[in-house]
Short mmCIF file of C-alpha atoms and ligand atoms in Angstrom, two decimals:
data_model
loop_
_atom_site.label_atom_id
_atom_site.label_comp_id
_atom_site.label_asym_id
_atom_site.label_seq_id
_atom_site.Cartn_x
_atom_site.Cartn_y
_atom_site.Cartn_z
CA MET V 1 25.23 -6.85 -72.65
CA LYS V 2 24.18 -7.18 -68.64
CA GLU V 3 24.72 -10.65 -67.07
CA VAL V 4 22.85 -11.87 -64.85
CA ALA V 5 23.93 -15.34 -62.65
CA ILE V 6 21.18 -17.43 -61.38
CA LEU V 7 22.51 -19.72 -58.28
CA GLY V 8 19.96 -22.54 -57.87
CA ALA V 9 16.80 -23.83 -59.70
CA GLY V 10 14.62 -24.67 -57.15
CA TYR V 11 11.90 -22.40 -56.60
CA ALA V 12 12.56 -19.01 -56.14
CA GLY V 13 15.63 -19.45 -59.00
CA LEU V 14 13.75 -21.02 -61.51
CA ARG V 15 10.70 -18.21 -61.41
CA THR V 16 13.34 -15.62 -61.46
CA LEU V 17 15.02 -17.14 -64.36
CA ARG V 18 11.43 -17.50 -65.69
CA GLU V 19 10.50 -13.81 -65.17
CA LEU V 20 13.93 -12.23 -66.67
CA GLN V 21 13.71 -14.48 -69.92
CA LYS V 22 10.59 -12.16 -70.85
CA GLN V 23 13.43 -9.37 -71.19
CA SER V 24 15.63 -10.12 -74.09
CA ASP V 25 18.65 -7.09 -73.36
CA LEU V 26 19.79 -9.29 -70.89
CA HIS V 27 21.95 -12.98 -70.96
CA ILE V 28 21.65 -15.28 -68.24
CA THR V 29 23.68 -17.58 -66.48
CA LEU V 30 21.52 -20.80 -64.41
CA VAL V 31 23.87 -23.00 -62.40
CA ASP V 32 22.71 -25.47 -60.90
CA ARG V 33 24.23 -29.21 -59.49
CA ASN V 34 21.49 -31.48 -61.30
CA ASP V 35 20.06 -31.06 -64.70
CA TYR V 36 16.38 -31.30 -63.15
CA HIS V 37 14.39 -29.16 -61.04
CA TYR V 38 12.38 -30.86 -58.06
CA GLU V 39 9.16 -29.81 -55.98
CA ALA V 40 10.81 -29.96 -52.55
CA THR V 41 7.22 -29.73 -51.13
CA ASP V 42 6.78 -33.63 -52.10
CA LEU V 43 10.47 -34.76 -51.25
CA HIS V 44 7.87 -37.07 -48.38
CA GLU V 45 6.45 -38.88 -51.15
CA VAL V 46 9.43 -40.36 -52.99
CA ALA V 47 10.79 -40.87 -49.02
CA SER V 48 7.72 -43.11 -48.20
CA GLY V 49 8.20 -44.65 -51.90
CA ASN V 50 4.87 -43.43 -52.85
CA GLN V 51 5.53 -41.65 -55.83
CA PRO V 52 8.91 -42.37 -58.00
CA LYS V 53 11.08 -40.02 -58.48
CA GLU V 54 9.89 -38.76 -61.93
CA LYS V 55 6.86 -37.62 -60.85
CA ILE V 56 8.27 -34.77 -58.51
CA ILE V 57 11.13 -33.43 -61.11
CA TYR V 58 11.08 -32.04 -64.55
CA PRO V 59 14.28 -31.28 -66.83
CA ILE V 60 15.79 -27.93 -66.55
CA LYS V 61 16.39 -27.42 -69.87
CA ASP V 62 12.36 -26.90 -70.17
CA VAL V 63 12.46 -23.93 -68.27
CA VAL V 64 15.49 -22.67 -70.16
CA ASN V 65 14.94 -20.45 -73.29
CA SER V 66 18.75 -20.98 -75.18
CA LYS V 67 18.12 -17.45 -76.98
CA THR V 68 18.36 -15.75 -73.51
CA THR V 69 20.04 -18.16 -70.78
CA THR V 70 23.13 -20.63 -70.57
CA PHE V 71 22.71 -23.46 -68.35
CA ILE V 72 25.90 -25.15 -66.52
CA GLN V 73 25.31 -27.67 -64.33
CA ASP V 74 27.80 -27.31 -61.42
CA GLU V 75 28.21 -27.14 -57.79
CA VAL V 76 29.06 -23.36 -56.42
CA LYS V 77 31.71 -23.25 -54.18
CA LYS V 78 31.87 -19.80 -53.64
CA ILE V 79 30.82 -16.26 -54.19
CA ASP V 80 33.01 -13.42 -54.26
CA PRO V 81 31.13 -10.30 -54.32
CA ASP V 82 33.89 -8.00 -54.68
CA GLN V 83 35.14 -9.46 -57.56
CA GLN V 84 31.41 -10.28 -58.80
CA VAL V 85 32.86 -13.85 -59.66
CA VAL V 86 30.92 -17.14 -58.68
CA ASP V 87 33.40 -20.01 -58.12
CA LEU V 88 32.02 -23.39 -59.64
CA LYS V 89 33.73 -26.69 -59.29
CA ASN V 90 34.10 -28.05 -62.58
CA ASN V 91 34.08 -24.91 -64.66
CA GLN V 92 35.82 -21.20 -64.84
CA PRO V 93 34.91 -18.96 -62.36
CA LEU V 94 31.67 -17.02 -63.67
CA HIS V 95 31.15 -13.10 -63.60
CA TYR V 96 28.13 -11.16 -63.14
CA ASP V 97 26.86 -8.12 -62.93
CA TYR V 98 23.51 -9.14 -61.27
CA LEU V 99 23.74 -12.32 -59.14
CA VAL V 100 20.47 -14.03 -57.76
CA VAL V 101 21.16 -16.56 -54.71
CA ALA V 102 18.75 -18.80 -54.72
CA LEU V 103 20.77 -22.35 -53.34
CA GLY V 104 18.37 -23.88 -50.85
CA PHE V 105 18.27 -25.37 -47.81
CA GLU V 106 20.20 -28.05 -46.13
CA THR V 107 19.92 -30.42 -42.65
CA GLU V 108 20.07 -28.41 -39.53
CA THR V 109 21.08 -30.93 -37.12
CA PHE V 110 21.32 -28.03 -33.91
CA GLY V 111 25.05 -30.01 -32.85
CA ILE V 112 22.97 -33.11 -31.63
CA SER V 113 25.37 -35.79 -31.33
CA GLY V 114 25.32 -38.18 -33.88
CA ALA V 115 22.51 -36.95 -35.86
CA THR V 116 24.49 -36.51 -39.43
CA GLU V 117 25.77 -40.33 -39.16
CA ASN V 118 22.73 -42.28 -37.66
CA ALA V 119 19.85 -40.43 -38.83
CA LEU V 120 18.49 -40.03 -42.95
CA GLU V 121 18.09 -36.85 -43.99
CA MET V 122 15.17 -35.86 -46.69
CA VAL V 123 16.88 -32.89 -48.22
CA ASP V 124 17.02 -33.51 -51.74
CA VAL V 125 15.61 -36.34 -54.36
CA GLN V 126 18.67 -38.69 -53.65
CA THR V 127 18.57 -38.52 -49.85
CA ALA V 128 14.52 -39.13 -50.24
CA GLU V 129 15.08 -42.02 -52.06
CA LYS V 130 17.86 -42.87 -49.95
CA VAL V 131 15.07 -43.31 -47.21
CA TYR V 132 12.67 -44.96 -49.06
CA ALA V 133 15.81 -47.68 -50.24
CA HIS V 134 16.95 -47.97 -46.44
CA ILE V 135 13.18 -48.48 -45.20
CA GLN V 136 13.13 -51.69 -48.05
CA ALA V 137 16.59 -52.83 -46.52
CA MET V 138 15.04 -52.70 -42.82
CA MET V 139 11.66 -54.53 -43.77
CA LYS V 140 13.99 -57.08 -45.41
CA LYS V 141 16.28 -57.30 -42.25
CA TYR V 142 13.10 -57.83 -40.67
CA LYS V 143 12.59 -61.05 -42.02
CA GLU V 144 16.18 -62.27 -41.41
CA THR V 145 16.14 -61.88 -37.76
CA GLN V 146 12.77 -61.67 -36.90
CA ASP V 147 13.57 -58.40 -34.54
CA LYS V 148 10.75 -55.53 -34.37
CA LYS V 149 13.34 -52.60 -34.04
CA TYR V 150 13.72 -53.55 -37.96
CA LEU V 151 9.61 -52.60 -38.26
CA ARG V 152 10.08 -49.21 -36.60
CA LEU V 153 10.39 -45.86 -38.56
CA VAL V 154 10.91 -42.65 -36.34
CA VAL V 155 10.16 -39.39 -37.51
CA CYS V 156 12.16 -37.10 -35.31
CA GLY V 157 10.52 -33.42 -35.34
CA ALA V 158 6.73 -32.52 -35.77
CA GLY V 159 7.17 -29.92 -37.83
CA PHE V 160 5.52 -29.36 -41.30
CA THR V 161 7.72 -31.55 -42.71
CA GLY V 162 8.04 -34.38 -40.25
CA ILE V 163 3.93 -34.17 -40.06
CA GLU V 164 3.58 -34.92 -43.90
CA LEU V 165 6.30 -37.49 -43.47
CA VAL V 166 4.09 -39.15 -41.11
CA GLY V 167 0.98 -39.18 -43.24
CA ALA V 168 2.98 -40.19 -46.18
CA LEU V 169 4.61 -43.51 -44.19
CA HIS V 170 1.28 -44.25 -43.15
CA GLU V 171 -0.22 -44.92 -46.75
CA GLY V 172 3.27 -46.76 -47.37
CA LYS V 173 2.77 -49.08 -45.05
CA GLU V 174 0.87 -51.62 -46.79
CA ARG V 175 4.08 -51.99 -49.43
CA TYR V 176 6.67 -52.24 -46.62
CA ALA V 177 4.63 -55.02 -44.49
CA LYS V 178 4.52 -56.86 -47.81
CA ILE V 179 8.47 -57.30 -47.66
CA ALA V 180 8.37 -57.77 -44.13
CA GLY V 181 5.98 -60.59 -44.33
CA VAL V 182 4.09 -59.32 -41.77
CA ASP V 183 0.37 -57.40 -40.76
CA PRO V 184 0.70 -53.39 -41.78
CA ALA V 185 -0.49 -52.82 -38.20
CA GLU V 186 2.96 -54.48 -36.46
CA ILE V 187 4.93 -51.28 -39.05
CA GLU V 188 5.07 -49.36 -35.85
CA ILE V 189 5.22 -44.88 -36.86
CA TYR V 190 6.90 -42.55 -34.30
CA CYS V 191 7.21 -38.94 -33.94
CA ILE V 192 9.28 -37.19 -31.83
CA GLU V 193 8.83 -33.83 -30.57
CA ALA V 194 10.68 -31.74 -28.45
CA MET V 195 7.80 -28.98 -28.20
CA SER V 196 4.96 -29.89 -26.14
CA SER V 197 2.23 -29.60 -28.34
CA ILE V 198 2.90 -29.73 -32.64
CA LEU V 199 2.32 -27.22 -35.28
CA PRO V 200 1.71 -24.03 -32.98
CA MET V 201 0.78 -21.71 -36.43
CA PHE V 202 -2.42 -23.62 -36.40
CA ASN V 203 -5.45 -23.05 -34.36
CA ASP V 204 -6.63 -25.70 -31.91
CA LYS V 205 -9.59 -27.29 -33.68
CA LEU V 206 -6.57 -27.71 -36.36
CA THR V 207 -4.15 -29.35 -34.32
CA GLN V 208 -6.81 -31.85 -33.26
CA TYR V 209 -7.94 -32.39 -36.73
CA CYS V 210 -4.09 -33.72 -37.00
CA LEU V 211 -4.24 -35.02 -33.84
CA ASP V 212 -7.05 -36.97 -34.41
CA TYR V 213 -5.72 -38.71 -37.18
CA LEU V 214 -2.39 -39.60 -36.11
CA ASN V 215 -4.47 -41.36 -33.09
CA LYS V 216 -6.76 -43.63 -35.66
CA TRP V 217 -3.28 -44.42 -37.53
CA GLY V 218 -2.07 -45.49 -34.59
CA VAL V 219 1.39 -43.32 -34.73
CA HIS V 220 3.24 -42.67 -31.78
CA LEU V 221 3.08 -38.92 -31.23
CA LEU V 222 5.78 -38.21 -28.16
CA THR V 223 5.42 -34.50 -27.22
CA SER V 224 7.70 -32.69 -24.79
CA SER V 225 10.79 -34.79 -25.46
CA PRO V 226 13.58 -33.28 -27.07
CA ILE V 227 16.05 -35.71 -28.97
CA LYS V 228 19.88 -35.36 -27.38
CA ALA V 229 21.43 -37.98 -29.41
CA ILE V 230 20.96 -40.54 -32.40
CA LYS V 231 22.96 -43.40 -31.96
CA PRO V 232 22.99 -46.15 -34.52
CA GLU V 233 19.28 -47.44 -34.88
CA LYS V 234 18.35 -45.92 -31.69
CA VAL V 235 17.17 -42.19 -31.11
CA VAL V 236 17.95 -41.07 -27.15
CA TYR V 237 15.50 -38.02 -25.90
CA GLY V 238 14.55 -36.70 -22.82
CA THR V 239 15.25 -33.72 -20.11
CA ASP V 240 17.90 -33.14 -17.64
CA ASP V 241 15.51 -35.29 -15.01
CA TRP V 242 14.50 -38.27 -17.41
CA GLU V 243 16.39 -40.29 -20.50
CA GLU V 244 14.68 -42.75 -22.67
CA GLU V 245 15.74 -44.50 -25.70
CA LEU V 246 14.19 -45.90 -28.90
CA GLU V 247 15.31 -48.49 -30.97
CA ALA V 248 14.22 -47.93 -34.75
CA GLY V 249 15.85 -49.78 -37.78
CA THR V 250 14.77 -46.59 -39.79
CA VAL V 251 15.00 -42.95 -37.97
CA ILE V 252 14.33 -40.12 -40.29
CA TRP V 253 15.95 -36.14 -38.80
CA THR V 254 13.06 -33.91 -39.94
CA THR V 255 14.13 -30.96 -37.34
CA GLY V 256 14.36 -28.09 -39.11
CA VAL V 257 16.22 -26.58 -42.05
CA SER V 258 19.08 -23.68 -42.50
CA GLY V 259 20.23 -21.88 -45.84
CA SER V 260 22.93 -23.25 -47.83
CA HIS V 261 26.45 -23.49 -46.43
CA VAL V 262 27.56 -21.47 -49.61
CA VAL V 263 26.05 -18.35 -48.23
CA GLY V 264 28.20 -18.47 -44.67
CA ASP V 265 31.83 -19.43 -46.85
CA SER V 266 30.97 -16.13 -49.29
CA GLY V 267 31.43 -14.11 -46.16
CA PHE V 268 28.08 -12.84 -46.19
CA SER V 269 26.50 -11.57 -43.00
CA GLU V 270 23.74 -14.94 -42.11
CA LYS V 271 22.07 -17.11 -39.23
CA ARG V 272 21.75 -20.31 -40.13
CA GLY V 273 22.24 -19.56 -43.80
CA ARG V 274 20.20 -17.09 -43.83
CA VAL V 275 20.69 -13.24 -44.92
CA MET V 276 18.53 -10.66 -43.36
CA VAL V 277 18.10 -8.94 -46.39
CA SER V 278 17.03 -5.34 -47.44
CA ASP V 279 13.26 -4.44 -48.23
CA ASP V 280 14.02 -4.89 -51.90
CA LEU V 281 15.43 -8.34 -51.53
CA THR V 282 19.03 -7.17 -51.81
CA ASP V 283 22.23 -8.52 -49.94
CA PRO V 284 22.28 -5.06 -46.97
CA ASP V 285 26.33 -4.84 -48.73
CA HIS V 286 25.83 -5.36 -51.97
CA ASP V 287 22.75 -3.99 -54.08
CA ASN V 288 23.84 -6.26 -56.89
CA ILE V 289 23.31 -8.95 -54.96
CA TYR V 290 19.53 -10.73 -54.61
CA ILE V 291 19.32 -13.16 -51.82
CA ILE V 292 15.92 -15.15 -52.02
CA GLY V 293 13.79 -18.28 -50.91
CA ASP V 294 15.32 -20.33 -48.26
CA VAL V 295 19.11 -18.57 -47.89
CA SER V 296 17.13 -15.30 -47.60
CA ALA V 297 15.12 -14.23 -44.35
CA VAL V 298 12.71 -11.09 -44.71
CA MET V 299 11.27 -9.39 -41.42
CA ASP V 300 7.14 -10.26 -40.89
CA LYS V 301 6.68 -6.84 -39.27
CA GLU V 302 3.35 -8.22 -37.72
CA SER V 303 5.13 -11.11 -35.65
CA ASN V 304 8.89 -9.07 -35.67
CA ARG V 305 10.01 -12.22 -36.21
CA PRO V 306 11.31 -13.44 -40.14
CA TYR V 307 8.92 -15.13 -42.64
CA PRO V 308 9.25 -19.05 -42.19
CA THR V 309 11.05 -20.13 -45.04
CA THR V 310 8.46 -21.99 -47.68
CA GLY V 311 8.00 -22.11 -51.33
CA GLN V 312 5.37 -20.09 -51.69
CA ILE V 313 7.30 -17.56 -50.57
CA SER V 314 10.67 -18.43 -52.83
CA LEU V 315 7.92 -17.85 -55.42
CA GLN V 316 6.95 -14.62 -54.45
CA MET V 317 10.86 -13.50 -54.23
CA GLY V 318 12.05 -14.79 -57.48
CA ASP V 319 9.06 -12.50 -59.30
CA HIS V 320 9.98 -10.02 -57.03
CA ALA V 321 13.68 -9.88 -57.49
CA ALA V 322 13.46 -10.48 -61.83
CA LYS V 323 11.28 -6.77 -61.35
CA ASN V 324 13.58 -5.45 -59.57
CA ILE V 325 16.99 -6.34 -61.54
CA GLN V 326 14.59 -5.17 -64.55
CA HIS V 327 14.03 -1.82 -62.75
CA GLN V 328 18.26 -1.62 -61.85
CA VAL V 329 18.99 -2.42 -65.63
CA LYS V 330 16.61 0.43 -66.75
CA ASP V 331 18.16 3.09 -63.74
CA GLU V 332 15.30 2.93 -61.56
CA SER V 333 14.70 2.26 -58.21
CA THR V 334 13.46 -1.11 -56.93
CA GLU V 335 10.34 -1.82 -55.03
CA PRO V 336 10.30 -2.70 -51.29
CA PHE V 337 8.99 -6.52 -51.05
CA THR V 338 5.99 -7.64 -49.92
CA PHE V 339 4.57 -10.84 -49.02
CA LYS V 340 0.95 -11.86 -49.99
CA SER V 341 0.39 -14.97 -47.94
CA LEU V 342 -2.14 -17.26 -49.71
CA GLY V 343 -1.96 -19.37 -46.87
CA SER V 344 -0.37 -22.61 -45.49
CA VAL V 345 -1.40 -25.91 -46.02
CA ALA V 346 -0.03 -29.70 -44.47
CA SER V 347 -1.02 -32.53 -45.94
CA ILE V 348 -1.24 -35.76 -44.17
CA GLY V 349 -1.98 -38.50 -46.79
CA ASN V 350 -3.13 -37.97 -50.41
CA THR V 351 -6.47 -36.97 -49.78
CA HIS V 352 -6.42 -35.19 -46.56
CA ALA V 353 -5.01 -31.43 -45.46
CA PHE V 354 -5.68 -28.72 -42.82
CA GLY V 355 -4.37 -25.39 -42.73
CA TYR V 356 -5.46 -21.96 -43.86
CA VAL V 357 -6.42 -20.92 -47.36
CA GLY V 358 -5.86 -17.13 -46.97
CA SER V 359 -7.13 -16.70 -43.79
CA THR V 360 -10.08 -19.33 -43.84
CA ALA V 361 -9.12 -22.36 -41.86
CA VAL V 362 -9.86 -25.54 -43.59
CA GLN V 363 -9.33 -29.46 -43.04
CA GLY V 364 -10.05 -32.68 -44.70
CA TYR V 365 -10.93 -33.27 -48.40
CA PRO V 366 -11.36 -29.89 -49.30
CA ALA V 367 -8.38 -28.56 -47.88
CA SER V 368 -6.09 -31.45 -50.08
CA PHE V 369 -8.07 -30.72 -53.08
CA MET V 370 -6.91 -26.47 -52.58
CA LYS V 371 -3.30 -27.59 -51.60
CA LYS V 372 -2.75 -29.81 -55.47
CA MET V 373 -4.94 -26.53 -56.90
CA ILE V 374 -2.07 -24.31 -55.27
CA MET V 375 0.58 -26.60 -56.52
CA ASN V 376 -0.51 -27.20 -60.24
CA ARG V 377 -0.76 -23.48 -60.46
CA SER V 378 2.52 -22.81 -59.50
CA LEU V 379 3.95 -25.53 -61.65
CA LEU V 380 2.25 -23.73 -64.46
CA LYS V 381 3.34 -20.49 -64.14
CA THR V 382 7.18 -21.68 -63.84
CA GLY V 383 7.46 -25.33 -65.18
CA GLY V 384 4.67 -24.64 -67.82
CA LEU V 385 1.96 -26.50 -69.55
CA LYS V 386 3.63 -29.36 -70.32
CA GLU V 387 5.08 -29.82 -66.53
CA VAL V 388 1.02 -29.75 -65.50
CA MET V 389 0.19 -32.22 -67.84
CA ALA V 390 3.05 -35.20 -66.45
CA LYS V 391 3.11 -34.30 -63.02
CA GLY V 392 -0.21 -31.82 -62.16
CA ARG V 393 -1.61 -33.25 -58.94
CA PHE V 394 -5.08 -34.85 -60.46
CA ASP V 395 -5.70 -38.03 -58.63
CA LEU V 396 -7.87 -36.68 -56.29
CA TYR V 397 -9.68 -39.54 -56.10
CA HIS V 398 -7.35 -42.04 -54.86
P1 LIG P 1 10.46 -26.76 -38.60
O1 LIG P 1 11.46 -26.06 -37.84
O2 LIG P 1 8.88 -26.09 -38.97
O3 LIG P 1 10.18 -28.03 -37.56
C1 LIG P 1 10.88 -28.91 -36.61
C2 LIG P 1 10.17 -29.30 -35.88
O4 LIG P 1 11.32 -30.04 -35.01
C3 LIG P 1 9.70 -28.47 -34.72
O5 LIG P 1 8.66 -28.63 -34.26
C4 LIG P 1 11.06 -28.45 -33.23
O6 LIG P 1 10.09 -28.48 -32.26
C5 LIG P 1 11.17 -29.83 -33.60
N1 LIG P 1 12.62 -30.15 -33.21
C6 LIG P 1 14.03 -29.40 -33.41
N2 LIG P 1 14.94 -29.82 -32.21
C7 LIG P 1 14.39 -31.03 -32.48
C8 LIG P 1 15.13 -32.16 -31.08
N3 LIG P 1 16.11 -32.16 -30.63
N4 LIG P 1 14.02 -32.70 -30.54
C9 LIG P 1 12.61 -33.22 -31.10
N5 LIG P 1 12.32 -32.29 -31.95
C10 LIG P 1 13.25 -30.98 -32.51
O7 LIG P 1 10.70 -27.64 -39.57
P2 LIG P 1 10.20 -28.20 -41.31
O8 LIG P 1 8.88 -29.05 -40.68
O9 LIG P 1 11.56 -28.68 -41.68
O10 LIG P 1 9.93 -26.81 -42.01
C11 LIG P 1 10.82 -26.07 -42.96
C12 LIG P 1 10.12 -25.03 -43.31
O11 LIG P 1 9.61 -25.78 -44.29
C13 LIG P 1 8.88 -24.33 -42.31
O12 LIG P 1 8.98 -22.81 -42.63
C14 LIG P 1 7.77 -24.63 -42.49
O13 LIG P 1 6.58 -24.16 -42.52
C15 LIG P 1 7.76 -25.21 -44.29
N6 LIG P 1 6.88 -26.44 -44.97
C16 LIG P 1 5.95 -26.08 -45.48
C17 LIG P 1 5.48 -27.11 -45.63
C18 LIG P 1 3.59 -26.95 -46.33
O14 LIG P 1 3.52 -25.40 -46.58
N7 LIG P 1 3.09 -27.75 -46.31
C19 LIG P 1 5.46 -28.37 -45.81
C20 LIG P 1 7.25 -28.49 -45.27
C21 LIG P 1 7.79 -27.26 -44.55
#
């Protein structure tokens, strides 16, 4: 019986598992450091304290079919593609015939001084919970000191993640203000962005829709303001000609992501933790290794740049890797991957969103509704009906 190892139970890994389990003549081993899957696209909800972590996670065992699959909760240290083994922190090395590397993303600091030490990251459930705990602590600190910097929250980078976080923080303001004993209007939210405009993938009307909300909410959006350093409770930004410092108790780093460091540590040819894969999603040097999700780069032939890493492309890659492994097991040739974009929608707050569904621009409540429905559909396909009933987004009239 062929052995398939899947590393990572995020969108890409879990979808591969779900599809491969339909085939009974394989044994699958799934490895993840956690015993739960989390919806990475909802981390801002936990970081802002608007949702408890239970709302965005579900147990991996709910997806694992014990007849075909063994789940190992452990940390992946390194892959040896020549020996076909995976080194784990606490278990024996794992042998495979086919490997699916779906180890996800990490914070990218671009070497900015102090970012790792002095800013909070938001890359998994633990770090998201840490952000909320920190915000609460800062609000208490304000009560003790009356120093306004503790009422200030700074989001570094106005990409998708940064903007969605800003919206969630705005919705959390009332709760934070109560802890600090101030009016919600006194909680200041800053978002500092290097580029002169935000979200360049959207048309001007959609970007303006987002800007109008930020403006209405009193969010301080600073564009053309590259961050140069993070000092304790201080963000330093500017160019060669000017420099400013902003004091803040809470500084959250969302300036982009890279793929898992395990990819580089294992000697794969990578850039920022991403491997430029072959058309069928395998590593160019190893046709029994699929590299998918945030550790993978697939060229968009239209823009001549790799597709951005998203939950959506990860799910499609998971489906495709499973299909190709089934082909290989049957000695059939693999199929090339093509990404079918369903669009991309960014939420700002619980009931507002903007973006594209297919190629149609949408904004406001309908966009938010579409986003929730797309997420429920993906939850159904990967987690199953039980998870949709428990975790689905139906709170549309909130
Ligand atoms: P990103 O790379 O899309 O955005 C990071 C932002 O930070 C950019 O605007 C960049 O100019 C800015 N930045 C970088 N260095 C900076 C500096 N020193 N100072 C100030 N600003 C700086 O990263 P992300 O937002 O984390 O998103 C990662 C990926 O996940 C993207 O591909 C995104 O499309 C995807 N994503 C999608 C959704 C969604 O579909 N709703 C939600 C979240 C993330």
